[in-house]
Coordinates of C-alpha atoms in Angstrom, one line a residue:
M2 CA 28.9 128.7 85.8
A3 CA 25.7 130.0 87.3
G4 CA 25.0 133.7 86.8
P5 CA 22.2 135.7 88.4
R6 CA 18.8 134.0 88.4
V7 CA 16.4 134.9 85.7
E8 CA 13.0 135.9 87.2
V9 CA 9.9 134.7 85.3
D10 CA 6.4 135.8 86.2
G11 CA 4.2 132.7 85.5
G12 CA 1.0 134.6 85.9
I13 CA 1.2 136.9 82.9
M14 CA -0.2 136.5 79.4
E15 CA -1.4 133.0 78.9
G16 CA -0.6 132.3 82.5
G17 CA -0.6 128.5 82.3
G18 CA 1.8 125.6 82.1
Q19 CA 3.2 126.7 78.8
I20 CA 5.3 129.5 80.5
L21 CA 6.9 126.9 82.7
R22 CA 7.7 124.6 79.7
V23 CA 9.2 127.3 77.6
S24 CA 11.2 129.0 80.3
T25 CA 12.6 125.7 81.9
A26 CA 13.6 124.4 78.5
L27 CA 15.4 127.6 77.6
S28 CA 17.0 127.7 81.1
C29 CA 18.3 124.2 80.6
L30 CA 19.5 124.9 77.1
L31 CA 21.2 128.2 77.9
G32 CA 22.5 127.3 81.3
L33 CA 20.4 130.1 82.9
P34 CA 19.5 129.7 86.6
L35 CA 15.7 130.4 86.8
R36 CA 13.1 131.3 89.3
V37 CA 9.4 131.0 88.2
Q38 CA 6.8 132.7 90.5
K39 CA 3.0 132.8 90.3
I40 CA 2.9 129.5 88.5
R41 CA -0.4 129.0 86.7
A42 CA -1.8 131.9 88.8
G43 CA -4.8 132.3 86.5
R44 CA -6.0 128.7 86.6
S45 CA -8.9 127.2 88.6
T46 CA -6.3 125.0 90.4
P47 CA -3.2 127.2 90.6
G48 CA 0.3 125.9 91.0
L49 CA 1.9 122.7 89.7
R50 CA -0.2 119.8 88.6
P51 CA 1.2 116.3 88.2
Q52 CA 1.9 116.9 84.6
H53 CA 3.9 120.0 85.1
L54 CA 5.8 118.4 88.0
S55 CA 6.8 115.4 86.0
G56 CA 8.0 117.7 83.2
L57 CA 10.1 119.7 85.6
E58 CA 11.6 116.6 87.1
M59 CA 12.5 115.3 83.7
I60 CA 14.3 118.5 82.7
R61 CA 16.1 118.4 86.1
D62 CA 17.2 114.8 85.4
L63 CA 18.2 115.6 81.7
C64 CA 20.9 117.9 83.0
D65 CA 21.6 116.8 86.6
G66 CA 20.2 120.2 87.7
Q67 CA 18.9 121.4 91.0
L68 CA 15.2 122.0 91.4
E69 CA 13.6 123.5 94.5
G70 CA 10.0 124.1 95.5
A71 CA 8.7 121.5 93.0
E72 CA 5.7 119.8 94.5
I73 CA 2.0 119.6 93.6
G74 CA 0.3 122.9 94.2
S75 CA 3.5 124.9 94.5
T76 CA 3.4 128.3 92.8
E77 CA 7.2 129.0 92.9
I78 CA 10.2 127.0 91.8
T79 CA 13.9 127.6 91.3
F80 CA 16.0 125.6 88.9
T81 CA 19.7 125.5 88.4
P82 CA 20.7 123.6 85.2
E83 CA 23.9 121.8 84.5
K84 CA 25.1 120.0 81.4
I85 CA 22.5 118.3 79.2
K86 CA 23.0 114.6 78.8
G87 CA 21.5 112.0 76.5
G88 CA 20.6 108.4 77.4
V89 CA 17.3 107.1 78.7
H90 CA 14.9 109.4 80.6
T91 CA 11.5 108.5 82.0
A92 CA 8.7 110.9 82.9
D93 CA 5.4 109.5 84.4
T94 CA 2.5 111.9 85.1
K95 CA 0.7 108.9 86.9
T96 CA -2.5 110.7 85.6
A97 CA -3.9 111.5 82.2
G98 CA -1.5 114.4 82.1
S99 CA -0.4 114.7 78.5
V100 CA 2.7 112.9 77.1
C101 CA 2.7 115.4 74.3
L102 CA 3.3 118.3 76.7
L103 CA 6.2 116.3 78.3
M104 CA 7.6 116.0 74.8
Q105 CA 7.2 119.7 74.2
V106 CA 9.4 120.6 77.2
S107 CA 12.1 117.9 76.7
M108 CA 12.6 117.8 73.0
P109 CA 14.4 121.1 72.5
C110 CA 16.8 120.1 75.3
V111 CA 17.8 116.7 74.1
L112 CA 18.6 118.1 70.6
F113 CA 21.6 119.7 72.3
A114 CA 22.7 116.7 74.4
A115 CA 26.0 114.9 74.0
C116 CA 24.6 111.6 72.7
P117 CA 21.3 110.1 71.5
S118 CA 18.3 110.1 73.9
E119 CA 15.4 107.9 74.6
L120 CA 12.4 109.5 76.3
R121 CA 9.9 107.2 78.0
L122 CA 6.8 109.3 78.5
K123 CA 3.8 108.0 80.5
G124 CA 0.4 109.5 81.0
G125 CA -2.4 110.5 78.6
T126 CA -1.8 110.1 74.9
N127 CA -5.2 111.6 73.9
A128 CA -6.0 114.1 76.6
E129 CA -8.1 117.3 76.8
M130 CA -6.3 120.7 76.7
A131 CA -3.3 119.3 74.9
P132 CA -2.3 118.0 71.5
Q133 CA -3.4 114.4 70.8
I134 CA -0.5 112.0 70.1
D135 CA -1.9 111.6 66.6
Y136 CA -1.4 115.3 66.1
T137 CA 2.2 115.1 67.3
A138 CA 3.0 112.2 65.1
M139 CA 1.1 113.4 61.9
V140 CA 1.4 117.2 62.0
F141 CA 4.0 118.4 64.5
K142 CA 6.7 115.8 63.6
P143 CA 6.9 116.3 59.8
I144 CA 6.9 120.1 60.1
V145 CA 9.3 120.4 63.1
E146 CA 11.8 118.1 61.3
K147 CA 12.2 120.9 58.7
F148 CA 14.5 122.5 61.3
G149 CA 17.0 119.7 60.4
F150 CA 16.5 116.9 62.8
T151 CA 14.5 113.7 63.0
F152 CA 12.9 111.8 65.8
N153 CA 11.1 108.5 66.2
C154 CA 7.8 108.4 68.1
D155 CA 6.7 104.9 69.1
I156 CA 3.2 104.7 70.7
K157 CA 3.4 101.7 73.0
M158 CA 0.1 102.1 74.8
R159 CA -2.7 104.7 74.5
G160 CA -4.2 106.3 77.6
Y161 CA -7.2 108.4 78.1
Y162 CA -8.8 110.7 80.7
P163 CA -9.2 110.1 83.7
K164 CA -6.8 107.2 84.1
G165 CA -4.0 107.9 81.7
G166 CA -1.8 104.8 81.5
G167 CA -0.4 105.5 78.1
E168 CA 3.2 105.2 77.1
V169 CA 5.2 106.8 74.2
I170 CA 8.9 106.3 73.5
V171 CA 10.7 109.1 71.7
R172 CA 14.1 108.5 70.3
M173 CA 16.3 111.2 68.8
S174 CA 19.9 112.1 68.1
P175 CA 21.5 115.5 68.9
V176 CA 22.3 118.1 66.3
K177 CA 25.1 120.6 65.9
Q178 CA 22.7 123.4 65.0
L179 CA 19.1 124.0 63.8
S180 CA 18.3 125.3 60.4
P181 CA 15.8 128.1 59.9
I182 CA 12.4 127.3 58.4
N183 CA 10.2 129.2 55.9
L184 CA 6.6 128.2 56.0
T185 CA 4.9 130.9 54.1
D186 CA 3.6 129.3 50.9
R187 CA 0.3 127.6 51.7
G188 CA -0.4 125.9 48.4
C189 CA -3.8 124.3 47.8
V190 CA -5.4 121.4 49.7
T191 CA -4.7 118.1 47.9
K192 CA -5.8 115.5 50.5
I193 CA -8.0 115.2 53.6
S194 CA -7.7 112.1 55.7
G195 CA -8.2 111.1 59.3
R196 CA -8.7 108.6 62.0
A197 CA -11.8 108.2 64.3
F198 CA -11.0 105.8 67.2
V199 CA -12.8 104.0 70.0
A200 CA -11.0 102.2 72.8
G201 CA -12.1 100.0 75.7
V202 CA -15.8 99.2 76.1
L203 CA -17.1 101.8 73.5
P204 CA -18.9 100.3 70.5
F205 CA -17.3 100.5 67.0
K206 CA -20.4 102.3 65.8
V207 CA -19.2 105.4 67.7
A208 CA -16.1 105.5 65.5
K209 CA -18.1 105.1 62.4
D210 CA -20.6 107.8 63.4
M211 CA -17.8 110.3 64.3
A212 CA -16.2 109.7 60.9
A213 CA -19.4 110.0 58.9
A214 CA -20.5 113.2 60.6
A215 CA -17.1 114.8 60.0
V216 CA -17.1 113.8 56.3
R217 CA -20.6 115.3 55.9
C218 CA -19.5 118.6 57.5
I219 CA -16.4 118.9 55.4
R220 CA -18.3 118.1 52.2
K221 CA -20.5 121.1 52.7
E222 CA -17.5 123.3 52.2
I223 CA -15.0 121.3 50.2
R224 CA -16.9 119.3 47.5
D225 CA -14.2 118.2 45.1
L226 CA -11.9 116.2 47.4
Y227 CA -12.2 112.7 48.5
V228 CA -12.3 112.7 52.4
N229 CA -11.0 109.5 53.9
I230 CA -11.5 109.1 57.6
Q231 CA -10.8 105.6 58.9
P232 CA -12.9 104.3 61.8
V233 CA -10.6 102.4 64.2
Q234 CA -11.1 100.0 67.1
E235 CA -8.0 100.4 69.3
P236 CA -6.6 96.9 70.1
K237 CA -7.1 95.8 73.7
D238 CA -3.3 95.4 74.2
Q239 CA -2.6 98.9 72.9
A240 CA -5.1 101.0 74.8
F241 CA -5.6 101.4 78.5
G242 CA -9.1 102.5 79.6
N243 CA -12.0 103.8 77.6
G244 CA -11.9 106.7 75.1
N245 CA -13.0 108.0 71.7
G246 CA -11.8 110.8 69.5
I247 CA -11.1 111.9 66.0
I248 CA -8.3 113.7 64.1
I249 CA -8.6 115.0 60.6
I250 CA -5.6 116.3 58.6
A251 CA -5.5 118.3 55.4
E252 CA -2.3 118.2 53.3
T253 CA -1.5 120.9 50.7
S254 CA 0.5 120.9 47.5
T255 CA 3.5 122.6 49.3
G256 CA 3.5 120.1 52.2
C257 CA 1.7 122.2 54.7
L258 CA -0.4 120.3 57.2
F259 CA -3.5 121.4 59.1
A260 CA -5.6 119.5 61.6
G261 CA -8.9 119.5 63.5
S262 CA -9.4 117.1 66.4
S263 CA -11.9 116.4 69.1
L264 CA -12.2 113.9 72.0
G265 CA -15.4 112.2 73.2
K266 CA -16.7 113.0 76.6
R267 CA -19.4 111.2 78.6
G268 CA -22.8 112.2 77.4
V269 CA -21.7 113.9 74.2
N270 CA -23.0 112.2 71.1
A271 CA -20.6 110.9 68.4
D272 CA -21.8 113.2 65.7
K273 CA -21.1 116.2 67.7
V274 CA -17.5 115.1 68.3
G275 CA -17.0 114.5 64.5
I276 CA -18.5 117.9 63.6
E277 CA -16.3 119.7 66.2
A278 CA -13.1 118.3 64.6
A279 CA -14.3 119.1 61.1
E280 CA -15.2 122.6 62.0
M281 CA -11.8 123.2 63.6
L282 CA -10.1 121.9 60.5
L283 CA -12.2 124.1 58.2
A284 CA -11.6 127.2 60.4
N285 CA -7.8 126.5 60.1
L286 CA -8.1 126.3 56.3
R287 CA -10.0 129.6 56.0
H288 CA -7.4 131.9 57.5
G289 CA -4.8 131.5 54.8
G290 CA -1.9 130.7 57.1
A291 CA 0.6 127.9 56.3
V292 CA 0.4 126.4 59.8
D293 CA -2.7 125.7 62.0
E294 CA -3.4 127.5 65.3
Y295 CA -2.0 124.6 67.4
L296 CA 1.3 124.4 65.6
Q297 CA 2.2 128.1 65.7
D298 CA 3.2 128.3 69.4
Q299 CA 5.0 124.9 69.3
L300 CA 7.4 126.2 66.6
I301 CA 8.5 129.4 68.4
I302 CA 11.2 127.8 70.6
F303 CA 12.8 126.1 67.6
M304 CA 12.7 129.3 65.6
A305 CA 14.4 131.1 68.5
L306 CA 17.2 128.5 68.7
A307 CA 17.8 128.1 64.9
S308 CA 20.5 130.0 63.0
G309 CA 19.3 132.6 60.5
I310 CA 15.8 133.9 59.8
S311 CA 12.7 131.8 60.1
R312 CA 9.3 132.8 58.8
I313 CA 5.9 131.3 59.3
K314 CA 2.6 132.5 57.9
T315 CA -0.3 132.0 60.4
G316 CA -3.9 132.9 61.0
P317 CA -4.7 135.0 64.1
V318 CA -1.7 134.9 66.5
T319 CA -2.8 133.0 69.6
L320 CA -2.1 134.0 73.2
H321 CA -0.1 130.8 73.5
T322 CA 2.1 132.0 70.6
Q323 CA 2.5 135.6 72.0
T324 CA 3.5 134.1 75.3
A325 CA 6.1 131.8 73.8
I326 CA 7.5 134.7 71.8
H327 CA 7.7 136.9 75.0
F328 CA 9.7 134.3 76.9
A329 CA 11.9 133.4 73.9
E330 CA 12.8 137.0 73.7
Q331 CA 13.3 137.5 77.4
L332 CA 15.4 134.4 78.0
A333 CA 17.1 133.6 74.7
K334 CA 17.3 137.1 73.4
A335 CA 15.9 136.0 70.0
K336 CA 14.3 138.8 67.9
F337 CA 10.7 138.3 66.7
T338 CA 8.5 140.5 64.5
V339 CA 4.8 139.8 63.9
K340 CA 3.2 141.7 61.0
K341 CA 0.0 141.4 59.0
S342 CA 0.6 139.5 55.7
E343 CA 0.9 141.9 52.7
D344 CA 0.2 139.3 50.0
E345 CA -2.8 140.2 47.8
E346 CA -4.6 137.0 48.5
D347 CA -4.5 137.6 52.2
A348 CA -5.9 141.1 52.0
C349 CA -9.3 140.2 53.3
K350 CA -8.1 137.6 55.7
D351 CA -6.6 137.7 59.2
T352 CA -3.2 136.4 58.2
Y353 CA 0.2 137.2 59.8
I354 CA 3.9 136.6 59.2
I355 CA 5.9 135.7 62.3
E356 CA 9.6 136.3 61.6
C357 CA 12.5 135.4 63.9
R358 CA 16.2 136.0 63.9
G359 CA 17.3 133.0 65.8
I360 CA 20.3 132.9 68.2
G361 CA 22.0 130.1 66.2
M362 CA 22.5 127.9 69.3
T363 CA 25.3 125.4 68.7
N364 CA 25.7 122.1 70.5
P365 CA 28.9 122.4 72.6
N366 CA 29.2 118.6 72.8
L367 CA 29.4 117.9 69.0

């Protein structure tokens, strides 16, 4: 079945782990043998990190494929996919590597498996440089399910930097085909809520301070809405290690969701963490898009696979999104256009419409 290898340059554009995730997922889905070179060439520690390696091994196991050159620090891999199968699959970064990024690479693949899948993902649930599991559950999940599938995300144990130790179980059934989405009508903000957490030895006061600072910051700009941010002490049996963080979500009248989040670090005071999350949310509400900046790139692969024309309205198009589009076009031959929004209300804003004619991938097993 294997044709010529598709060559991917892992050092261009965003130049990080995302190129690896998008290209191996598409390789697996489309049965394209792949070589990725210059992996994470632009990073301070180039090559594969534990997180990327466990994602690759998971994709290999999902389809009984062959993977060569996959070890920590490696900057070149080759991958030959076979048939995607459902069932139980485990990936363990053994570090605080993000379970959400493991989900990003595996989810599109198991949608086109022959039977339901259970993904047991271990690592960091609330980690730097990646979506927090709360974002995945509260923003990504309801929006991505508009493509016509559902999944269940069960947080067994939370894990933080530097130890990780978290575990999330994702269960999903395959689909015949994905429907296109249209997320262009932003509506008006109807509700703002959130969760400020502490885990391990950190005092509960830290959660209360993060929440209070975030509420104060949002109130300066949005006066007429009740802002409900719950301070939470993570139960000892559901959190491994010490951590703190906050996620705040705005919901609109048309069902759009936007978030701002931040994680505590040693020596950073709680107020600062709360304010950072609030400011991120407010920035995402100012640009007039219907998705926030962290969702736009995560939707690209699903738009590429769907049948028909998908449209999303976004703020400034991120480098992550441009990168995802580049590889979805190169590997899947989907067609994307990105244009400035022509709506009157967006005239003075930095707002764009990303449109995609998807390839209408069908599940050969169903």
